Coordinates of C-alpha atoms and ligand atoms in Angstrom, one line a residue:
M233 CA 0.0 -0.1 0.1
M234 CA 2.6 2.5 1.0
Q235 CA 4.9 1.7 -2.0
E236 CA 1.7 2.3 -4.3
L237 CA 1.4 5.7 -2.7
I238 CA 5.0 6.5 -3.4
E239 CA 4.9 5.7 -7.0
Q240 CA 1.6 7.3 -7.3
A241 CA 3.5 10.7 -5.7
A242 CA 6.7 9.8 -7.9
D243 CA 4.1 9.7 -11.1
I244 CA 2.5 13.1 -10.2
I245 CA 5.6 14.9 -9.6
T246 CA 7.5 13.7 -12.8
G247 CA 4.5 14.4 -14.7
S248 CA 4.0 18.0 -13.2
R249 CA 5.6 21.1 -15.1
V250 CA 5.5 23.2 -12.2
T251 CA 6.1 21.5 -8.9
L252 CA 6.1 23.7 -5.4
A253 CA 6.5 22.5 -1.9
L254 CA 4.7 24.3 1.1
T255 CA 6.8 23.6 4.2
G256 CA 6.3 24.4 8.1
A257 CA 8.1 23.4 11.6
G258 CA 7.4 19.8 11.1
I259 CA 10.0 19.3 8.2
S260 CA 12.5 20.6 10.9
V261 CA 11.4 18.7 13.8
E262 CA 14.2 15.6 12.9
S263 CA 16.6 18.3 13.0
G264 CA 16.1 18.9 16.5
I265 CA 13.8 22.1 16.2
P266 CA 10.6 21.5 18.1
D267 CA 7.4 22.7 16.1
F268 CA 4.7 25.1 17.4
R269 CA 1.3 22.9 17.9
S270 CA 2.4 19.7 18.6
A271 CA 2.0 18.4 22.1
A272 CA 5.5 19.2 22.8
G273 CA 5.6 22.4 20.6
L274 CA 7.0 25.9 21.5
W275 CA 3.4 27.3 22.3
S276 CA 3.0 24.7 24.8
K277 CA 5.8 26.4 26.9
Y278 CA 5.4 30.0 25.5
D279 CA 2.1 31.7 25.1
P280 CA 2.1 33.2 21.5
A281 CA 0.2 36.3 22.8
E282 CA 2.7 37.2 25.2
Y283 CA 5.9 36.1 23.0
A284 CA 5.2 36.0 19.5
T285 CA 3.4 39.3 18.7
I286 CA 5.0 42.6 17.4
S287 CA 3.5 44.6 20.3
A288 CA 4.8 42.0 23.0
F289 CA 8.2 42.7 21.6
R290 CA 7.9 46.1 21.7
A291 CA 6.5 46.2 25.3
N292 CA 8.8 44.1 26.5
P293 CA 12.1 42.9 23.9
Q294 CA 13.9 41.4 26.9
K295 CA 11.0 38.9 27.7
V296 CA 10.5 38.0 24.3
W297 CA 13.9 37.3 24.0
E298 CA 13.9 34.6 26.7
M299 CA 11.9 32.4 24.0
L300 CA 14.2 33.5 21.2
W301 CA 17.2 32.8 22.9
E302 CA 15.8 29.2 23.6
M303 CA 15.0 29.0 20.0
D304 CA 18.1 30.3 18.6
E305 CA 20.4 28.0 20.7
V306 CA 18.5 25.1 18.7
V307 CA 18.5 26.6 15.4
S308 CA 22.1 27.6 15.5
Q309 CA 23.0 24.0 16.1
A310 CA 20.4 22.4 13.7
R311 CA 21.4 20.4 10.5
P312 CA 19.3 19.8 7.5
N313 CA 17.7 16.5 7.9
N314 CA 16.8 13.7 5.1
A315 CA 13.6 15.4 4.1
H316 CA 15.6 18.8 3.7
L317 CA 18.2 17.2 1.6
A318 CA 15.7 15.3 -0.5
M319 CA 13.9 18.4 -1.5
G320 CA 17.4 19.9 -2.4
E321 CA 17.7 17.0 -4.7
L322 CA 14.6 17.2 -6.3
E323 CA 15.4 20.8 -7.2
T324 CA 18.5 20.1 -8.5
M325 CA 17.0 16.9 -10.7
G326 CA 14.5 19.8 -12.1
F327 CA 11.5 18.3 -10.1
L328 CA 10.9 20.9 -7.5
H329 CA 10.5 24.8 -8.7
C330 CA 10.6 26.3 -5.5
I331 CA 9.6 26.0 -1.6
I332 CA 7.3 28.2 0.0
T333 CA 8.4 27.8 3.6
Q334 CA 7.1 29.1 7.0
N335 CA 10.5 28.3 8.6
I336 CA 12.9 30.8 9.8
D337 CA 15.6 28.3 10.3
N338 CA 17.5 28.3 7.1
L339 CA 17.6 24.6 6.8
H340 CA 16.2 24.5 3.2
Q341 CA 19.1 26.4 1.9
A342 CA 21.5 24.6 4.0
G343 CA 19.9 21.6 2.5
G344 CA 21.0 22.4 -0.9
S345 CA 17.7 24.1 -2.3
R346 CA 18.2 27.5 -3.8
N347 CA 14.8 28.6 -4.7
V348 CA 13.1 29.3 -1.4
I349 CA 10.4 31.7 -0.5
E350 CA 10.4 32.8 3.1
Y351 CA 7.3 34.0 4.6
H352 CA 8.0 34.6 8.1
G353 CA 11.7 35.8 7.4
N354 CA 15.0 34.4 8.5
S355 CA 16.4 34.1 12.1
S356 CA 20.0 34.5 10.7
T357 CA 20.2 38.3 10.7
L358 CA 18.9 41.1 13.5
S359 CA 17.7 44.4 12.9
C360 CA 17.5 47.6 14.9
L361 CA 13.8 48.9 15.2
W362 CA 15.0 52.4 16.1
C363 CA 18.0 53.1 14.0
G364 CA 17.6 50.3 11.1
K365 CA 21.0 48.8 11.6
R366 CA 21.6 45.1 10.7
Y367 CA 23.6 42.4 12.4
K368 CA 24.5 38.9 11.6
A369 CA 22.7 36.6 14.5
E370 CA 26.1 34.9 15.0
E371 CA 27.8 38.2 15.6
K372 CA 25.6 39.0 18.4
R373 CA 25.3 35.3 19.9
D374 CA 27.0 36.1 23.3
E375 CA 24.4 38.8 24.0
N376 CA 21.2 38.1 25.6
P377 CA 19.4 40.0 24.6
P378 CA 21.5 41.4 21.7
R379 CA 21.8 45.1 21.6
C380 CA 22.4 47.5 18.6
E381 CA 25.3 50.1 19.0
C382 CA 22.4 52.8 20.0
Q383 CA 21.7 50.3 22.8
N384 CA 18.3 49.2 21.7
V385 CA 17.2 45.7 21.7
L386 CA 17.4 44.0 18.5
K387 CA 14.9 41.9 16.8
P388 CA 15.2 39.0 14.4
D389 CA 14.5 39.5 10.8
V390 CA 11.6 36.9 11.6
I391 CA 7.7 37.9 11.1
F392 CA 5.9 38.3 14.3
F393 CA 2.0 37.9 14.7
G394 CA 0.9 41.3 13.9
E395 CA 3.5 42.2 11.2
A396 CA 2.7 42.0 7.4
I397 CA 4.0 39.3 5.3
P398 CA 6.9 40.2 2.9
E399 CA 4.9 41.6 -0.1
E400 CA 7.4 39.8 -2.7
A401 CA 6.8 36.6 -0.8
M402 CA 3.6 36.9 -1.1
R403 CA 3.2 38.0 -4.8
R404 CA 5.6 35.2 -5.9
S405 CA 4.1 32.5 -4.0
F406 CA 0.5 33.4 -5.2
E407 CA 1.7 33.5 -8.6
L408 CA 3.2 30.0 -8.6
A409 CA 0.8 28.5 -6.7
S410 CA -2.0 29.7 -9.6
S411 CA 0.2 27.7 -12.1
A412 CA 1.3 24.8 -10.1
E413 CA 0.4 21.4 -11.1
A414 CA 1.8 19.4 -8.1
L415 CA 2.2 20.7 -4.6
L416 CA 3.9 19.0 -1.7
V417 CA 2.6 20.1 1.6
V418 CA 4.8 19.2 4.3
G419 CA 5.0 19.4 8.2
T420 CA 2.4 22.1 8.6
S421 CA -0.8 22.3 10.5
A422 CA -1.8 25.0 7.7
V423 CA -3.7 27.1 10.1
V424 CA -1.5 30.3 9.9
S425 CA -2.8 32.5 7.1
P426 CA -2.3 34.0 4.3
V427 CA 0.3 31.1 3.7
N428 CA -2.5 28.3 4.4
T429 CA -4.2 29.6 1.2
I430 CA -1.6 28.2 -1.1
P431 CA -3.1 24.6 -1.5
S432 CA -6.5 26.3 -2.4
I433 CA -4.9 28.2 -5.0
A434 CA -3.1 25.3 -6.2
K435 CA -6.2 23.3 -6.2
G436 CA -7.9 25.8 -8.3
N437 CA -5.5 25.1 -10.8
S438 CA -6.7 21.4 -10.5
A439 CA -2.9 20.8 -9.0
K440 CA -2.4 17.2 -7.3
I441 CA -1.5 17.8 -3.5
I442 CA 0.7 15.3 -1.6
E443 CA 0.7 15.9 2.1
I444 CA 3.3 14.6 4.4
N445 CA 2.4 14.8 8.2
K446 CA 2.5 13.1 11.3
E447 CA -1.3 13.8 11.9
R448 CA -4.1 14.6 9.9
T449 CA -5.0 18.2 9.1
H450 CA -7.9 20.3 7.8
L451 CA -6.3 19.5 4.4
T452 CA -6.2 16.0 4.8
D453 CA -10.0 15.2 4.3
S454 CA -10.5 18.4 2.0
L455 CA -7.6 19.3 -0.5
T456 CA -5.1 16.3 -0.2
D457 CA -5.0 13.9 -3.1
I458 CA -2.2 11.6 -1.4
F459 CA -1.8 11.7 2.4
F460 CA 1.4 10.0 4.2
Q461 CA 1.1 9.7 7.7
G462 CA 4.5 9.8 9.0
S463 CA 8.1 11.3 9.6
A464 CA 9.2 13.8 6.4
G465 CA 12.8 12.6 7.0
E466 CA 11.4 9.1 6.2
I467 CA 9.0 9.8 3.5
M468 CA 10.6 12.3 1.3
P469 CA 13.7 10.3 0.6
Q470 CA 11.4 7.4 -0.5
I471 CA 9.5 9.7 -3.0
V472 CA 12.9 10.9 -4.6
E473 CA 14.4 7.3 -4.8
A474 CA 11.0 6.4 -6.7
I475 CA 11.5 9.2 -8.9
K476 CA 15.4 8.0 -9.6
K477 CA 14.4 4.9 -10.5
K478 CA 11.6 6.1 -13.0
K479 CA 14.2 8.5 -14.7
A480 CA 17.2 5.9 -14.5
P481 CA 18.4 5.7 -17.9
L482 CA 17.5 2.3 -19.4
P483 CA 20.5 -0.5 -18.8
Ligands
APR671 N1 7.2 15.1 10.0 C1 6.0 15.6 9.5 N2 5.3 16.0 10.1 C2 5.6 16.4 11.4 C3 6.6 15.9 11.9 C4 7.8 15.1 11.2 N3 9.0 14.5 11.8 N4 7.0 16.6 13.1 C5 5.8 17.1 13.3 N5 5.1 17.4 12.4 C6 3.8 18.0 12.0 C7 2.7 18.0 13.0 O1 2.0 17.2 13.1 C8 2.0 19.7 12.5 O2 0.7 19.5 12.0 O3 4.2 19.3 11.3 C9 2.9 20.1 11.9 C10 3.5 21.5 12.4 O4 2.5 22.4 12.7 P1 3.1 23.6 13.7 O5 3.7 23.5 14.6 O6 1.6 24.3 13.7 O7 3.9 24.6 12.6 P2 3.6 25.6 11.2 O8 2.4 25.0 10.6 O9 4.9 25.5 10.4 O10 3.1 26.9 12.0 C11 3.0 27.9 11.3 O11 2.7 29.3 13.1 O12 3.4 29.7 15.0 C12 3.6 30.5 13.4 O13 5.3 31.8 12.8 C13 4.9 30.1 13.2 O14 5.6 29.7 11.0 C14 4.8 29.1 12.1 C15 3.6 29.2 11.9

């Protein structure tokens, strides 16, 4: 049964002229980074209303850095896992055109993907909300909280709740989704908008949707064509292997 589904997914991807991936925190869990809404997720420890909104950051940046520091400790040590690497390989083979990610951990890029749209920014740089100066996160890793030379607390270049999604990320992702023929949805609960409209935009173009998640989501019984329940790090490589076999030069 599983192998059949893997083969079907491989057929969809090799037959698709425009294939996208939409990824969330679940794809980085096997790299040691907790997700947000699973049982042991970050939001079970830190209330997002108190730690993940731009107003919470402006009101008390030191408090928000308690959470950011803990995340940064884990993210800075994290390495791409087999799911990231498999997606990088798929792009190199010409079967994955762009990854739309909600993640801020830079692991898709570290895993070899070049075409990545970051909906929620990237934690590898910090900016000063007061004077606009920008720093590399590793330059300030020994300061908690990190401060600008103007002495104000720096903010990571990630999108907090209440901040606008980067205009270019939104425009490009909607444009790509409206011409997609296949969409891989990997490791996301798909509850945060506007990124969670990508699957329905792709479906509007009759795209086939392949979902990989440890648990079912609201997409599974509505938009998903093939659902793999399990770890991205185990399933993504199997799909890539099946594609390689299909495309292997005849003996
Ligand atoms: N393989 C596949 N899926 C997994 C794995 C795994 N190894 N581990 C967890 N998952 C699944 C979970 O079951 C869950 O459905 O990944 C999903 C992660 O969902 P969330 O924790 O809600 O993360 P995400 O969808 O990325 O959240 C979106 O919300 O809090 C904001 O800005 C934050 O970017 C984040 C956004």
